[in-house]
Every structure is written in C-alpha cells, then in structure tokens.
Amino acid sequence: MKIGYYQFNPEFGNVENNIEKMTKALESVHADLIVLPELATSGYLFTNKEEPRSLAEKFPGILSKEFLRLSEKTGTSYVVGFPEYAEEGVYNSAALITPEGIQYIYRKTHLFFEEKKYFLPGKEYKIVDVKGYKIGILICFDHMFPEAARTLALKGAQVICHPSNLVLPEYGQLTTRVRALENRVFWILANRIGTEERGGSKLVYTGESQILSPKGEIINRAGAEEESVFVTEIDPEEAADKKVTEFNNIFEDRRPEIYTL
Ligand code: ACM
C-alpha cells in the first residue's frame, strides 16, 4: 500500500485558493492514501463563531467536487481536514474521499483550546476500508488521549490518519510515535506549517509531518517549515503482529478489569 501526506501552509479564509493549491500539488502524485492537514480548506485561527460557519463545507460543496475529481484522476484516496456545516453547528472534521465518493467523515472528538467556542465535538470512532485495508482517523489534539488511538486499534485499524494543526512544539511528534508503537499500527501525521496572526493572537504551526511504523520507527519526517509531499510503500499486514516479545502481546496482555477508564 502506498501512503503519504501533503504538508503545506493554508491561507486563512481562502477556501478556493487552498483547495486549488492542494489539488495542484497532488495532481501528478499517485498513491493509495494521502493525508492532508486539519482545517486545510479554511485555516485555523478563528476570531468569532461566524468565521468557521461561513467557511464550512455544506455538502456537496467545492471540497467534495474538487477532491472527487482529483481522486478519480489519480486513483488515490484522500483524508482532508475541513470545517463541516451541520444544522446543529459546525464540526472540525476530516473526510475520506475515494474515487468511489465520500466514504466517511470523522468529527474531531477532543477539541483544543478555543475550538470549544467554535465547534461541536464528534461522538464516534469508526474503521473504514481503503483498498482492503483498515483505516482509522483522528484529528490533531486527539493524539493526547491514548484511549482514542487504542479504540481504533482494538477495532482493527492498521493505519491511523492524523490531520493536524499542531502548535505545542514536539508534543504531537512524540505522542504519535508512542501511539504507533503501543498499538502496533502505522501512523500518518499530516501537520501544517506557517504562522497565523489574527485578532491579537498568534499561532506558529510546527510542521514535521511524519509516517511511523508499528514499531514506532520514523519512516519519514518532513521539515518544520517547508511545504512537502511524501509517499512511501508499506505493508499494512505488519500491523497484525501485536507481539512485543515471545511472552507479550500488546492486546492479549491488557488488564481492562483493573483499569479505571
Ligand atoms: C489542535 O488540536 N489543533 C492543536
């Protein structure tokens, strides 16, 4: 299975430009699965509730149309972050878009900082199929909750896709390595780069997108500041091996009866 990411600097508020930038960058890249950052269509640093609502995708919108066209052309599936319009409010979501259509939308379950003012939290973790392999999705701050990745792994995830806008230096790059190795899964962290300054606040995004093996090895890591497309070949079946030693299996050795969760 060929997996990869696109790390770039979305321009705040310019959905059309951001979608054009992503689709242009990926037009001649062929893989099975490519992950893009969190809120890649809109940017991140909102200053009021109206902004995420007005920048949100109301299906079917420009994101669906352009990524479906791209997916049909390249044969690649994409996981891309965007604000999702719903009757009841806006979600911080990521869509799995394949040549066959939009297969799944994950809604971020752990909202970070002021996201709590702008978004509703999602309520489920689900496994979806890409080319016969089991894929799970988490978004950014979800990485701080080992239960989220563990739930996906227990449901059979072989590859976890992780669109992000990480701002705490080294946190996400460290935890995702641990999540990959403690669950024995592949992990695609697609982070963004750049700086946003709006309404008196400033955020610097940490880049360093990375692909991790089920042993926590860094297969590839992007730079902290440059735009980057990367694709590599993996064997997702390696994620079936939950053995740590001859005597230890990461799932069978769990002791849920004595945990407080
Ligand atoms: C984050 O969850 N965007 C830090």
CSV table of N, CA, C and O in Angstrom, one decimal, residues 14-27 36 41 57-78 80 95-99 101-102:
chain,number,residue,atom,x,y,z
A,14,ASN,N,-9.3,31.6,2.7
A,14,ASN,CA,-9.3,31.5,1.3
A,14,ASN,C,-9.5,30.0,0.8
A,14,ASN,O,-8.6,29.4,0.3
A,15,VAL,N,-10.8,29.5,1.0
A,15,VAL,CA,-11.1,28.1,0.7
A,15,VAL,C,-10.8,27.7,-0.7
A,15,VAL,O,-10.1,26.7,-1.0
A,16,GLU,N,-11.2,28.6,-1.6
A,16,GLU,CA,-10.9,28.3,-3.1
A,16,GLU,C,-9.5,28.1,-3.4
A,16,GLU,O,-9.0,27.1,-4.0
A,17,ASN,N,-8.7,29.1,-2.9
A,17,ASN,CA,-7.2,29.0,-3.1
A,17,ASN,C,-6.6,27.8,-2.5
A,17,ASN,O,-5.7,27.2,-3.1
A,18,ASN,N,-7.0,27.5,-1.3
A,18,ASN,CA,-6.4,26.4,-0.6
A,18,ASN,C,-6.7,25.0,-1.3
A,18,ASN,O,-5.8,24.2,-1.4
A,19,ILE,N,-7.9,24.9,-1.8
A,19,ILE,CA,-8.3,23.7,-2.5
A,19,ILE,C,-7.5,23.6,-3.8
A,19,ILE,O,-7.0,22.6,-4.2
A,20,GLU,N,-7.4,24.7,-4.4
A,20,GLU,CA,-6.6,24.7,-5.7
A,20,GLU,C,-5.2,24.4,-5.4
A,20,GLU,O,-4.6,23.6,-6.2
A,21,LYS,N,-4.6,24.9,-4.4
A,21,LYS,CA,-3.2,24.6,-4.0
A,21,LYS,C,-3.0,23.1,-3.8
A,21,LYS,O,-2.1,22.5,-4.3
A,22,MET,N,-4.0,22.5,-3.0
A,22,MET,CA,-3.8,21.1,-2.6
A,22,MET,C,-4.0,20.2,-3.9
A,22,MET,O,-3.2,19.3,-4.1
A,23,THR,N,-5.0,20.5,-4.7
A,23,THR,CA,-5.3,19.7,-5.9
A,23,THR,C,-4.1,19.8,-6.9
A,23,THR,O,-3.8,18.8,-7.5
A,24,LYS,N,-3.6,21.0,-7.0
A,24,LYS,CA,-2.5,21.2,-8.0
A,24,LYS,C,-1.2,20.4,-7.5
A,24,LYS,O,-0.6,19.7,-8.3
A,25,ALA,N,-1.0,20.5,-6.2
A,25,ALA,CA,0.2,19.8,-5.6
A,25,ALA,C,0.1,18.3,-5.8
A,25,ALA,O,1.1,17.6,-5.9
A,26,LEU,N,-1.1,17.8,-5.8
A,26,LEU,CA,-1.3,16.3,-5.8
A,26,LEU,C,-1.7,15.7,-7.1
A,26,LEU,O,-1.9,14.5,-7.2
A,27,GLU,N,-1.9,16.6,-8.1
A,27,GLU,CA,-2.4,16.1,-9.4
A,27,GLU,C,-1.6,15.0,-10.1
A,27,GLU,O,-2.1,14.1,-10.7
A,36,LEU,N,-4.0,15.0,4.4
A,36,LEU,CA,-3.7,16.4,4.4
A,36,LEU,C,-4.0,17.0,5.8
A,36,LEU,O,-4.7,16.3,6.6
A,41,THR,N,-8.9,23.5,4.4
A,41,THR,CA,-9.6,24.4,3.4
A,41,THR,C,-9.7,25.8,4.0
A,41,THR,O,-9.8,26.7,3.2
A,57,GLU,N,-17.8,23.6,4.7
A,57,GLU,CA,-18.4,22.9,3.6
A,57,GLU,C,-19.8,22.4,3.9
A,57,GLU,O,-20.0,21.7,4.9
A,58,LYS,N,-20.7,22.8,3.0
A,58,LYS,CA,-22.1,22.3,3.1
A,58,LYS,C,-22.2,21.3,1.9
A,58,LYS,O,-22.2,21.8,0.8
A,59,PHE,N,-22.3,20.0,2.2
A,59,PHE,CA,-22.2,19.0,1.2
A,59,PHE,C,-23.4,19.1,0.2
A,59,PHE,O,-24.5,19.3,0.6
A,60,PRO,N,-23.1,18.9,-1.1
A,60,PRO,CA,-21.8,18.8,-1.7
A,60,PRO,C,-21.3,20.2,-2.1
A,60,PRO,O,-21.9,20.9,-2.8
A,61,GLY,N,-20.1,20.6,-1.6
A,61,GLY,CA,-19.5,21.9,-1.9
A,61,GLY,C,-18.3,21.7,-2.8
A,61,GLY,O,-18.0,20.7,-3.4
A,62,ILE,N,-17.4,22.8,-2.7
A,62,ILE,CA,-16.3,22.8,-3.6
A,62,ILE,C,-15.2,21.8,-3.2
A,62,ILE,O,-14.5,21.2,-4.0
A,63,LEU,N,-15.1,21.5,-1.9
A,63,LEU,CA,-14.2,20.5,-1.4
A,63,LEU,C,-14.5,19.1,-2.0
A,63,LEU,O,-13.7,18.4,-2.6
A,64,SER,N,-15.8,18.7,-1.8
A,64,SER,CA,-16.3,17.4,-2.4
A,64,SER,C,-16.0,17.4,-3.9
A,64,SER,O,-15.5,16.4,-4.4
A,65,LYS,N,-16.4,18.4,-4.6
A,65,LYS,CA,-16.4,18.4,-6.1
A,65,LYS,C,-14.9,18.3,-6.5
A,65,LYS,O,-14.6,17.4,-7.3
A,66,GLU,N,-14.0,19.1,-6.0
A,66,GLU,CA,-12.6,19.2,-6.5
A,66,GLU,C,-11.8,17.9,-6.1
A,66,GLU,O,-11.0,17.4,-6.8
A,67,PHE,N,-12.1,17.4,-4.9
A,67,PHE,CA,-11.3,16.2,-4.4
A,67,PHE,C,-11.9,15.0,-5.1
A,67,PHE,O,-11.1,14.0,-5.3
A,68,LEU,N,-13.1,14.9,-5.4
A,68,LEU,CA,-13.7,13.8,-6.1
A,68,LEU,C,-13.1,13.7,-7.5
A,68,LEU,O,-12.7,12.7,-8.0
A,69,ARG,N,-13.0,14.9,-8.1
A,69,ARG,CA,-12.4,15.0,-9.5
A,69,ARG,C,-10.9,14.5,-9.4
A,69,ARG,O,-10.5,13.7,-10.2
A,70,LEU,N,-10.2,15.0,-8.4
A,70,LEU,CA,-8.8,14.6,-8.2
A,70,LEU,C,-8.6,13.1,-8.0
A,70,LEU,O,-7.8,12.5,-8.6
A,71,SER,N,-9.5,12.6,-7.1
A,71,SER,CA,-9.4,11.2,-6.8
A,71,SER,C,-9.7,10.3,-8.0
A,71,SER,O,-9.1,9.3,-8.2
A,72,GLU,N,-10.7,10.7,-8.8
A,72,GLU,CA,-11.0,9.9,-10.0
A,72,GLU,C,-9.8,9.9,-10.9
A,72,GLU,O,-9.5,8.9,-11.6
A,73,LYS,N,-9.1,11.1,-11.0
A,73,LYS,CA,-8.0,11.2,-11.9
A,73,LYS,C,-6.8,10.4,-11.4
A,73,LYS,O,-6.1,9.8,-12.3
A,74,THR,N,-6.4,10.5,-10.2
A,74,THR,CA,-5.2,9.9,-9.7
A,74,THR,C,-5.4,8.5,-9.2
A,74,THR,O,-4.4,7.7,-9.0
A,75,GLY,N,-6.6,8.1,-8.9
A,75,GLY,CA,-6.9,6.8,-8.3
A,75,GLY,C,-6.5,6.7,-6.8
A,75,GLY,O,-6.5,5.7,-6.2
A,76,THR,N,-6.2,7.9,-6.2
A,76,THR,CA,-5.8,8.0,-4.8
A,76,THR,C,-6.9,8.3,-3.9
A,76,THR,O,-7.8,9.1,-4.3
A,77,SER,N,-6.9,7.8,-2.7
A,77,SER,CA,-7.9,8.3,-1.7
A,77,SER,C,-7.2,9.3,-0.8
A,77,SER,O,-6.0,9.3,-0.6
A,78,TYR,N,-8.0,10.3,-0.3
A,78,TYR,CA,-7.5,11.4,0.5
A,78,TYR,C,-8.3,11.5,1.8
A,78,TYR,O,-9.5,11.3,1.8
A,80,VAL,N,-8.8,14.6,4.3
A,80,VAL,CA,-8.6,16.0,4.3
A,80,VAL,C,-9.4,16.7,5.4
A,80,VAL,O,-10.6,16.4,5.5
A,95,ALA,N,-12.6,14.3,6.0
A,95,ALA,CA,-13.4,13.4,5.0
A,95,ALA,C,-12.4,12.4,4.4
A,95,ALA,O,-11.3,12.8,4.1
A,96,LEU,N,-12.9,11.2,4.3
A,96,LEU,CA,-12.2,10.2,3.5
A,96,LEU,C,-12.8,10.2,2.1
A,96,LEU,O,-14.0,9.8,1.9
A,97,ILE,N,-12.1,10.7,1.1
A,97,ILE,CA,-12.6,10.9,-0.3
A,97,ILE,C,-11.9,9.9,-1.2
A,97,ILE,O,-10.6,9.9,-1.3
A,98,THR,N,-12.6,9.0,-1.8
A,98,THR,CA,-12.0,8.0,-2.7
A,98,THR,C,-12.6,8.1,-4.1
A,98,THR,O,-13.6,8.9,-4.3
A,99,PRO,N,-12.1,7.4,-5.1
A,99,PRO,CA,-12.6,7.6,-6.4
A,99,PRO,C,-14.1,7.2,-6.5
A,99,PRO,O,-14.8,7.6,-7.4
A,101,GLY,N,-16.3,8.0,-4.1
A,101,GLY,CA,-17.1,9.0,-3.4
A,101,GLY,C,-16.6,9.3,-2.0
A,101,GLY,O,-15.5,8.8,-1.6
A,102,ILE,N,-17.4,10.0,-1.3
A,102,ILE,CA,-17.0,10.3,0.1
A,102,ILE,C,-17.4,9.2,1.0
A,102,ILE,O,-18.6,8.9,1.2
